Short mmCIF file of C-alpha atoms and ligand atoms in Angstrom, two decimals:
data_model
loop_
_atom_site.label_atom_id
_atom_site.label_comp_id
_atom_site.label_asym_id
_atom_site.label_seq_id
_atom_site.Cartn_x
_atom_site.Cartn_y
_atom_site.Cartn_z
CA MET A 2 -33.61 73.26 -6.36
CA SER A 3 -30.48 73.62 -4.32
CA THR A 4 -28.44 70.50 -3.77
CA LEU A 5 -26.81 69.26 -0.59
CA LEU A 6 -23.52 70.44 -1.96
CA ASP A 7 -24.84 73.93 -2.69
CA GLU A 8 -25.98 74.01 0.90
CA ALA A 9 -22.61 72.77 2.15
CA LEU A 10 -20.81 75.44 0.08
CA THR A 11 -22.68 78.26 1.82
CA ARG A 12 -20.34 77.55 4.82
CA LEU A 13 -17.38 78.04 2.52
CA ASP A 14 -18.75 81.40 1.39
CA LEU A 15 -19.25 82.53 5.05
CA ALA A 16 -15.64 81.69 5.85
CA ALA A 17 -14.02 83.03 2.62
CA GLY A 18 -13.67 86.71 3.67
CA PHE A 19 -12.16 85.85 7.08
CA ALA A 20 -9.79 83.36 5.57
CA GLN A 21 -8.72 85.82 2.83
CA ALA A 22 -9.03 82.95 0.42
CA HIS A 23 -8.23 83.74 -3.20
CA PRO A 24 -11.22 83.65 -5.59
CA GLU A 25 -9.44 81.12 -7.76
CA VAL A 26 -9.00 78.79 -4.77
CA LEU A 27 -12.68 79.18 -4.00
CA ALA A 28 -13.60 78.39 -7.56
CA ARG A 29 -11.50 75.19 -7.38
CA LEU A 30 -13.21 74.22 -4.21
CA ARG A 31 -16.74 74.64 -5.58
CA ARG A 32 -16.55 71.49 -7.69
CA PRO A 33 -15.25 67.98 -7.05
CA ARG A 34 -12.34 66.84 -9.12
CA ARG A 35 -14.25 63.75 -10.18
CA VAL A 36 -17.26 61.62 -9.41
CA LEU A 37 -17.20 58.04 -10.51
CA GLU A 38 -20.54 56.29 -10.84
CA VAL A 39 -20.41 52.55 -11.15
CA SER A 40 -22.78 49.65 -11.43
CA ILE A 41 -22.03 46.74 -9.14
CA PRO A 42 -23.39 43.38 -10.14
CA VAL A 43 -23.75 40.94 -7.25
CA ARG A 44 -25.09 37.36 -7.42
CA MET A 45 -27.40 36.93 -4.41
CA ASP A 46 -27.61 33.81 -2.32
CA ASP A 47 -30.82 32.76 -4.17
CA GLY A 48 -29.09 32.89 -7.57
CA VAL A 49 -30.63 36.20 -8.65
CA LEU A 50 -28.27 38.91 -10.01
CA ARG A 51 -28.79 42.31 -8.51
CA VAL A 52 -27.10 45.42 -9.89
CA PHE A 53 -26.31 48.05 -7.24
CA GLU A 54 -25.53 51.73 -7.83
CA GLY A 55 -22.12 52.87 -6.39
CA TYR A 56 -20.09 56.04 -6.25
CA ARG A 57 -16.67 57.42 -5.41
CA CYS A 58 -16.33 61.17 -5.32
CA GLN A 59 -12.81 62.57 -5.21
CA TYR A 60 -13.30 66.19 -4.14
CA ASP A 61 -9.88 67.82 -3.73
CA ASP A 62 -6.31 66.50 -3.33
CA VAL A 63 -4.17 69.62 -3.15
CA ARG A 64 -3.05 68.66 0.41
CA GLY A 65 -2.47 64.95 -0.32
CA PRO A 66 -4.16 61.78 -1.48
CA PHE A 67 -7.95 61.71 -1.44
CA LYS A 68 -9.28 60.30 1.79
CA GLY A 69 -12.71 59.27 3.01
CA GLY A 70 -15.12 56.53 3.95
CA VAL A 71 -17.45 54.25 2.02
CA ARG A 72 -21.05 54.00 3.15
CA PHE A 73 -23.69 51.35 2.51
CA HIS A 74 -27.07 52.97 2.80
CA PRO A 75 -30.38 53.05 0.86
CA GLU A 76 -30.25 56.86 0.47
CA VAL A 77 -26.75 57.04 -1.09
CA GLY A 78 -26.57 59.18 -4.24
CA ALA A 79 -24.24 61.42 -6.25
CA ASP A 80 -25.29 64.59 -4.49
CA GLU A 81 -24.80 63.08 -1.08
CA VAL A 82 -21.31 61.69 -1.75
CA ARG A 83 -20.30 65.00 -3.33
CA SER A 84 -21.06 66.97 -0.16
CA LEU A 85 -19.66 64.28 2.11
CA ALA A 86 -16.44 64.42 0.03
CA PHE A 87 -16.40 68.22 0.35
CA TRP A 88 -16.72 67.84 4.17
CA MET A 89 -13.83 65.35 4.14
CA THR A 90 -11.69 67.93 2.29
CA MET A 91 -12.40 70.46 5.01
CA LYS A 92 -12.03 67.86 7.78
CA CYS A 93 -8.60 66.72 6.67
CA ALA A 94 -7.48 70.32 6.38
CA ILE A 95 -8.75 71.22 9.85
CA ALA A 96 -7.14 68.18 11.29
CA GLY A 97 -3.90 69.17 9.63
CA LEU A 98 -3.63 65.85 7.77
CA PRO A 99 -1.70 65.47 4.48
CA PHE A 100 -4.88 64.29 2.75
CA GLY A 101 -7.55 65.59 0.43
CA GLY A 102 -11.20 64.63 0.63
CA ALA A 103 -13.27 61.90 -0.88
CA LYS A 104 -16.34 59.69 -0.14
CA GLY A 105 -17.89 56.67 -1.62
CA GLY A 106 -20.98 54.68 -1.19
CA VAL A 107 -23.36 52.00 -2.42
CA ARG A 108 -27.11 52.44 -2.55
CA VAL A 109 -28.19 49.41 -0.59
CA ASP A 110 -29.86 48.48 2.67
CA PRO A 111 -27.16 46.26 4.14
CA ARG A 112 -29.52 44.84 6.76
CA GLY A 113 -31.17 42.89 3.96
CA LEU A 114 -27.97 41.16 2.95
CA SER A 115 -26.43 37.89 4.18
CA ARG A 116 -22.78 37.94 5.27
CA SER A 117 -21.64 36.36 2.02
CA GLU A 118 -23.72 38.78 -0.10
CA LEU A 119 -22.07 41.68 1.86
CA GLU A 120 -18.63 40.23 1.15
CA ARG A 121 -19.43 39.90 -2.59
CA LEU A 122 -20.75 43.45 -2.68
CA SER A 123 -17.70 44.84 -0.83
CA ARG A 124 -15.34 43.04 -3.23
CA ALA A 125 -17.31 44.02 -6.34
CA TYR A 126 -17.37 47.68 -5.26
CA VAL A 127 -13.54 47.64 -5.00
CA ARG A 128 -13.21 46.09 -8.45
CA ALA A 129 -15.41 48.83 -9.83
CA ILE A 130 -13.46 51.73 -8.27
CA SER A 131 -10.00 50.15 -8.33
CA PRO A 132 -8.66 52.21 -11.27
CA ILE A 133 -8.86 55.40 -9.25
CA ILE A 134 -7.77 54.32 -5.68
CA GLY A 135 -4.46 53.40 -4.12
CA PRO A 136 -2.24 54.31 -1.10
CA ASN A 137 -0.98 57.44 -2.85
CA THR A 138 -4.06 58.40 -4.70
CA ASP A 139 -7.27 57.69 -2.76
CA VAL A 140 -7.57 55.78 0.54
CA PRO A 141 -11.06 54.55 1.50
CA ALA A 142 -12.15 53.78 5.08
CA PRO A 143 -15.34 52.80 6.99
CA ASP A 144 -18.38 55.10 7.18
CA VAL A 145 -22.09 54.44 7.84
CA ALA A 146 -22.75 50.64 8.00
CA THR A 147 -19.26 49.60 6.94
CA ASN A 148 -16.67 48.33 9.39
CA ALA A 149 -13.27 46.63 9.85
CA GLN A 150 -14.65 43.42 8.30
CA VAL A 151 -15.77 45.25 5.19
CA MET A 152 -12.34 46.91 5.00
CA ALA A 153 -10.69 43.50 5.31
CA TRP A 154 -12.61 42.23 2.25
CA MET A 155 -12.00 45.39 0.29
CA SER A 156 -8.32 45.48 1.17
CA ASP A 157 -7.91 41.81 0.21
CA GLU A 158 -9.70 42.30 -3.10
CA TYR A 159 -7.48 45.32 -3.86
CA SER A 160 -4.36 43.27 -3.07
CA VAL A 161 -5.52 40.52 -5.49
CA LEU A 162 -6.00 43.12 -8.20
CA CYS A 163 -2.55 44.68 -7.65
CA GLY A 164 -0.78 41.30 -7.32
CA HIS A 165 0.70 42.30 -3.98
CA ARG A 166 -0.40 43.32 -0.48
CA SER A 167 -1.09 47.02 -0.21
CA PRO A 168 -2.21 47.64 3.35
CA ALA A 169 -1.96 51.47 3.10
CA ALA A 170 -4.69 51.52 0.39
CA PHE A 171 -7.45 51.23 3.01
CA THR A 172 -7.72 52.29 6.63
CA GLY A 173 -9.99 51.01 9.38
CA LYS A 174 -8.79 47.45 8.78
CA PRO A 175 -8.77 44.74 11.46
CA VAL A 176 -5.53 45.06 13.53
CA PRO A 177 -4.05 41.71 12.35
CA LEU A 178 -4.33 42.97 8.73
CA GLY A 179 -2.45 46.20 9.46
CA GLY A 180 -5.22 48.13 11.16
CA SER A 181 -4.23 50.57 13.90
CA LEU A 182 -4.93 50.05 17.51
CA GLY A 183 -7.49 52.56 18.54
CA ARG A 184 -9.13 53.01 15.09
CA GLU A 185 -12.34 51.23 16.05
CA ASP A 186 -13.52 53.80 18.63
CA ALA A 187 -11.59 56.76 17.22
CA THR A 188 -14.53 58.82 15.99
CA GLY A 189 -16.41 58.62 19.31
CA ARG A 190 -13.19 59.02 21.34
CA GLY A 191 -12.26 62.20 19.40
CA GLY A 192 -15.70 63.65 20.23
CA PHE A 193 -15.32 62.56 23.82
CA TYR A 194 -11.91 64.36 24.14
CA LEU A 195 -13.58 67.50 22.86
CA LEU A 196 -16.48 67.02 25.30
CA MET A 197 -13.95 66.71 28.21
CA GLU A 198 -12.17 69.87 27.15
CA LEU A 199 -15.37 71.92 26.64
CA ALA A 200 -16.92 70.72 29.92
CA ARG A 201 -13.68 71.66 31.70
CA SER A 202 -13.52 75.15 30.21
CA ARG A 203 -17.13 75.77 31.12
CA GLY A 204 -16.81 74.40 34.63
CA TRP A 205 -19.36 71.66 34.04
CA LEU A 206 -19.12 68.69 36.38
CA PRO A 207 -19.69 65.37 34.57
CA ASP A 208 -22.41 64.10 36.88
CA ARG A 209 -24.41 67.28 36.33
CA THR A 210 -23.87 67.25 32.57
CA ARG A 211 -26.73 65.59 30.75
CA ILE A 212 -26.12 64.21 27.27
CA ALA A 213 -28.60 63.07 24.62
CA ILE A 214 -27.24 61.07 21.61
CA GLN A 215 -29.17 60.64 18.38
CA GLY A 216 -27.67 57.64 16.47
CA PHE A 217 -26.22 54.53 18.01
CA GLY A 218 -23.78 53.26 15.40
CA ASN A 219 -20.04 53.06 15.85
CA ALA A 220 -19.54 56.72 16.71
CA GLY A 221 -22.51 57.12 18.95
CA GLN A 222 -21.93 53.95 20.96
CA HIS A 223 -18.27 54.57 21.67
CA PHE A 224 -18.94 58.21 22.59
CA ALA A 225 -21.70 57.10 24.95
CA SER A 226 -19.53 54.48 26.70
CA LEU A 227 -16.60 56.86 27.13
CA ALA A 228 -18.82 59.65 28.41
CA ALA A 229 -20.69 57.33 30.88
CA ASP A 230 -17.35 55.86 32.10
CA ALA A 231 -16.15 59.41 32.79
CA GLY A 232 -19.26 60.04 34.91
CA PHE A 233 -21.38 62.01 32.47
CA ARG A 234 -25.16 61.41 32.45
CA VAL A 235 -26.18 59.91 29.14
CA VAL A 236 -29.95 60.52 29.49
CA ALA A 237 -31.23 59.52 26.06
CA VAL A 238 -30.07 57.54 23.04
CA SER A 239 -31.86 56.65 19.85
CA ASP A 240 -31.36 54.85 16.51
CA SER A 241 -33.41 54.60 13.30
CA ARG A 242 -36.12 52.61 15.09
CA GLY A 243 -36.60 54.90 18.09
CA GLY A 244 -35.03 55.68 21.42
CA VAL A 245 -34.95 55.26 25.20
CA CYS A 246 -34.43 57.83 27.91
CA CYS A 247 -33.82 58.02 31.68
CA ALA A 248 -33.41 61.29 33.60
CA GLU A 249 -30.94 59.73 36.04
CA GLY A 250 -28.76 58.45 33.30
CA LEU A 251 -28.90 55.25 31.27
CA ASP A 252 -26.73 52.20 31.93
CA VAL A 253 -24.93 52.50 28.55
CA GLU A 254 -23.35 49.05 28.56
CA GLN A 255 -26.78 47.50 29.05
CA VAL A 256 -28.18 49.55 26.20
CA ARG A 257 -25.32 48.43 24.02
CA ARG A 258 -26.12 44.86 24.83
CA THR A 259 -29.72 45.44 23.83
CA LYS A 260 -28.62 46.98 20.61
CA ARG A 261 -26.42 43.95 19.81
CA SER A 262 -29.07 41.39 20.69
CA GLU A 263 -32.24 43.06 19.48
CA GLY A 264 -30.77 45.26 16.70
CA SER A 265 -32.17 48.50 18.26
CA VAL A 266 -31.99 50.58 21.42
CA ALA A 267 -35.76 50.93 21.01
CA ALA A 268 -36.10 47.44 22.47
CA HIS A 269 -34.36 48.49 25.69
CA PRO A 270 -36.62 48.58 28.79
CA GLY A 271 -37.42 52.13 29.94
CA ASP A 272 -39.17 55.35 28.86
CA ARG A 273 -39.61 55.67 25.06
CA ILE A 274 -38.45 58.76 23.16
CA SER A 275 -38.65 59.42 19.43
CA ASN A 276 -35.69 60.74 17.38
CA ALA A 277 -37.50 64.10 17.00
CA GLU A 278 -38.21 64.38 20.74
CA LEU A 279 -34.58 63.49 21.66
CA LEU A 280 -33.35 66.55 19.72
CA GLU A 281 -35.52 68.81 21.80
CA LEU A 282 -34.71 67.26 25.18
CA GLU A 283 -33.46 69.66 27.93
CA THR A 284 -29.87 68.63 28.35
CA GLU A 285 -26.48 70.34 28.45
CA VAL A 286 -25.12 68.46 25.43
CA LEU A 287 -26.83 67.15 22.27
CA VAL A 288 -24.94 64.77 20.11
CA PRO A 289 -26.32 64.11 16.64
CA ALA A 290 -24.47 60.94 15.59
CA ALA A 291 -26.70 59.59 12.82
CA LEU A 292 -27.18 61.13 9.35
CA GLU A 293 -27.36 64.50 7.54
CA GLY A 294 -30.10 67.02 7.90
CA GLN A 295 -31.51 66.31 11.36
CA ILE A 296 -31.46 69.78 12.90
CA THR A 297 -33.31 72.04 10.43
CA ARG A 298 -35.21 75.30 10.19
CA ALA A 299 -38.25 73.46 11.47
CA ASN A 300 -36.84 72.13 14.80
CA ALA A 301 -33.71 74.24 15.57
CA ALA A 302 -35.59 76.71 17.71
CA SER A 303 -36.70 73.80 19.91
CA VAL A 304 -33.17 72.59 20.65
CA ARG A 305 -32.68 73.17 24.38
CA ALA A 306 -29.12 71.87 24.72
CA ARG A 307 -26.45 74.46 25.32
CA LEU A 308 -23.78 72.61 23.35
CA VAL A 309 -24.09 70.45 20.21
CA ILE A 310 -21.26 68.07 19.29
CA GLU A 311 -21.77 66.90 15.70
CA LEU A 312 -20.54 63.35 15.55
CA ALA A 313 -22.53 62.80 12.35
CA ASN A 314 -21.56 64.40 9.07
CA GLY A 315 -23.79 67.35 8.17
CA PRO A 316 -26.52 66.90 10.83
CA THR A 317 -27.34 70.63 10.95
CA THR A 318 -28.58 72.65 7.89
CA PRO A 319 -27.22 76.21 7.31
CA GLU A 320 -30.60 77.69 8.22
CA ALA A 321 -30.54 75.78 11.53
CA ASP A 322 -27.01 77.15 12.12
CA ARG A 323 -28.33 80.66 12.14
CA ILE A 324 -31.11 79.81 14.55
CA LEU A 325 -28.79 77.93 16.95
CA ASP A 326 -26.25 80.76 16.73
CA GLY A 327 -28.91 83.33 17.54
CA ALA A 328 -30.08 81.33 20.57
CA GLY A 329 -26.50 81.10 21.95
CA VAL A 330 -26.14 77.34 21.38
CA ASP A 331 -22.53 76.48 20.66
CA VAL A 332 -22.03 73.90 17.93
CA VAL A 333 -18.80 71.94 17.58
CA PRO A 334 -18.91 71.39 13.84
CA ASP A 335 -18.71 67.89 12.28
CA ILE A 336 -15.43 68.59 10.47
CA LEU A 337 -13.82 68.97 13.94
CA ALA A 338 -16.15 66.98 16.20
CA ASN A 339 -15.89 63.69 14.25
CA ALA A 340 -12.37 64.10 12.89
CA GLY A 341 -11.04 61.50 15.32
CA GLY A 342 -11.83 58.72 12.83
CA VAL A 343 -9.84 60.11 9.99
CA ILE A 344 -7.02 61.24 12.32
CA VAL A 345 -6.48 57.65 13.44
CA SER A 346 -6.90 56.54 9.81
CA TYR A 347 -3.92 58.75 9.13
CA PHE A 348 -2.00 57.12 11.95
CA GLU A 349 -2.88 53.75 10.39
CA TRP A 350 -1.67 54.91 7.01
CA VAL A 351 1.63 56.17 8.44
CA GLN A 352 2.20 52.92 10.31
CA ASN A 353 1.46 50.87 7.17
CA LEU A 354 3.82 52.95 4.98
CA SER A 355 6.61 52.83 7.58
CA GLY A 356 6.07 49.27 8.64
CA SER A 357 5.67 50.21 12.28
CA SER A 358 3.02 49.83 14.91
CA TRP A 359 2.11 52.26 17.65
CA THR A 360 0.97 51.52 21.13
CA ILE A 361 -2.58 52.39 22.14
CA GLU A 362 -1.18 55.07 24.48
CA GLU A 363 0.62 56.71 21.55
CA VAL A 364 -2.52 56.68 19.41
CA HIS A 365 -4.71 58.11 22.18
CA GLY A 366 -2.19 60.72 23.21
CA ARG A 367 -1.58 61.97 19.67
CA LEU A 368 -5.31 61.97 18.93
CA ARG A 369 -6.10 64.03 21.98
CA ASP A 370 -3.24 66.46 21.47
CA ARG A 371 -4.23 67.17 17.84
CA LEU A 372 -7.95 67.71 18.66
CA VAL A 373 -7.37 69.78 21.76
CA ALA A 374 -4.91 72.01 19.97
CA GLU A 375 -7.30 72.43 17.02
CA LEU A 376 -10.24 73.23 19.28
CA ALA A 377 -8.14 75.95 20.91
CA GLY A 378 -7.22 77.36 17.47
CA VAL A 379 -10.83 77.31 16.34
CA THR A 380 -12.02 78.92 19.55
CA ASP A 381 -9.44 81.70 19.10
CA VAL A 382 -10.62 82.40 15.47
CA ALA A 383 -14.20 82.44 16.69
CA SER A 384 -13.59 85.03 19.37
CA GLU A 385 -11.20 87.06 17.17
CA HIS A 386 -13.85 87.51 14.40
CA GLY A 387 -17.01 87.05 16.46
CA VAL A 388 -18.17 84.09 14.47
CA SER A 389 -19.51 80.61 15.26
CA LEU A 390 -17.23 77.70 15.90
CA ARG A 391 -18.36 76.27 12.53
CA THR A 392 -17.34 79.35 10.58
CA ALA A 393 -14.09 79.51 12.53
CA ALA A 394 -13.35 75.87 11.72
CA TYR A 395 -13.95 76.61 7.99
CA VAL A 396 -11.74 79.66 8.23
CA ARG A 397 -8.82 77.61 9.51
CA ALA A 398 -9.37 74.78 7.07
CA LEU A 399 -9.67 77.18 4.15
CA ARG A 400 -6.51 79.06 5.12
CA ARG A 401 -4.64 75.75 4.94
CA LEU A 402 -6.12 74.89 1.56
CA ASN A 403 -5.42 78.37 0.27
CA GLU A 404 -1.76 78.08 1.39
CA ALA A 405 -1.46 74.75 -0.38
CA TYR A 406 -2.91 76.11 -3.59
CA GLN A 407 -0.71 79.18 -3.84
CA PRO A 408 2.61 77.42 -4.73
CA MET A 409 0.63 75.40 -7.26
CA GLY A 410 -0.04 78.60 -9.18
CA VAL A 411 -3.69 78.94 -8.15
CA GLY A 412 -4.55 82.12 -6.38
CA GLY A 413 -1.64 84.55 -6.40
CA SER A 414 1.86 83.55 -7.21
CA ARG A 415 1.64 82.14 -10.73
CA PRO A 416 4.77 80.43 -12.04
CA ALA A 417 6.15 82.18 -15.18
CA SER A 418 5.05 80.30 -18.29
N1 LIG B 29 -15.94 57.99 7.51
C1 LIG B 29 -15.20 58.67 8.44
C2 LIG B 29 -15.45 60.18 8.30
O1 LIG B 29 -16.45 60.55 7.79
C3 LIG B 29 -13.71 58.34 8.44
C4 LIG B 29 -12.98 58.63 7.12
C5 LIG B 29 -11.56 58.06 7.08
O2 LIG B 29 -11.15 57.54 8.07
O3 LIG B 29 -11.02 58.16 6.01
O4 LIG B 29 -14.72 61.00 8.78
#
């Protein structure tokens, strides 16, 4: 049976020829450097000890310290973190960041935990992975169901273990603890800047551009607010419990309030829509912002959007890629579309290491410039080689990894022994 990572690597294979990547470099990129599996004992509020399963996968660090989020989710497993860490490697390369790729996670449903249980779990996870992380080795950040509060606990636990404060060991922290302004909404904002750019180049007016968003976590919510504020029509949103739609456009702030108070957008008054139906809605833009494997061989032919912006990691399978490509649907791939989060994580790391703090205008300006320049580069490669935006993004990322490996003696110039 092919694993998620095998599936993810087919994208690398597609790009390899165009990137003129050396076979030795490709061989290095087919396996993670290391996957740490840990058991995390946590005393629950009722006195019972539960032992959770946790992971940290460090995929590749040729371009810099390993970098990537930590997710708390019941489906977390070794195969999943491996492919997520591979995507982080490609994401940091396409974003031009001096980082490699990593990802971690704990197999848990965080909705079933009290706040103090969540804190003990976060701290225990850091104790378990502490031997392999640090500001110059591996820098964790938020991911699915983790946030600035979780990073605060993790960062504090790490400082206790080190015997000194080490803010650059984690990103996505609260601002008073060394977090960067603009990190909270960075993933959604990055996707929004790409949307603005793509709508402009296609001549799409915001009020005629309908958007459906699957997933209403951090990335989906901020993207929805920014798009609605700019006049786009957010016609449907959903989360794991279901969705709501309105052809004239939803009041996104109201929907966010419902999500906060009721725990789901499905409780919002209006027409119901299922997650599956949302993906097939007739819109200009579809934004998968939830989990992996949502657009597959089974439903790709039913996607009616003209543009897909992947705010989630890995929402489209390679088979679905081919179907969307054949149908002329442009897909802004995850490694570019959701890179805003890790780009501002990088800004945070730089600020921590240099003891400086940037204004929100600086953060936004630098984020936009980076993403818009990268989108232009990816679009050029796509038209030059007649390939999809995804393959073009992999080509550019792989070229950078290839260039970094060469002076290391992998793929070409080998130092004399
Ligand atoms: N979890 C985010 C991602 O998948 C951010 C990672 C980071 O900031 O290191 O890109």
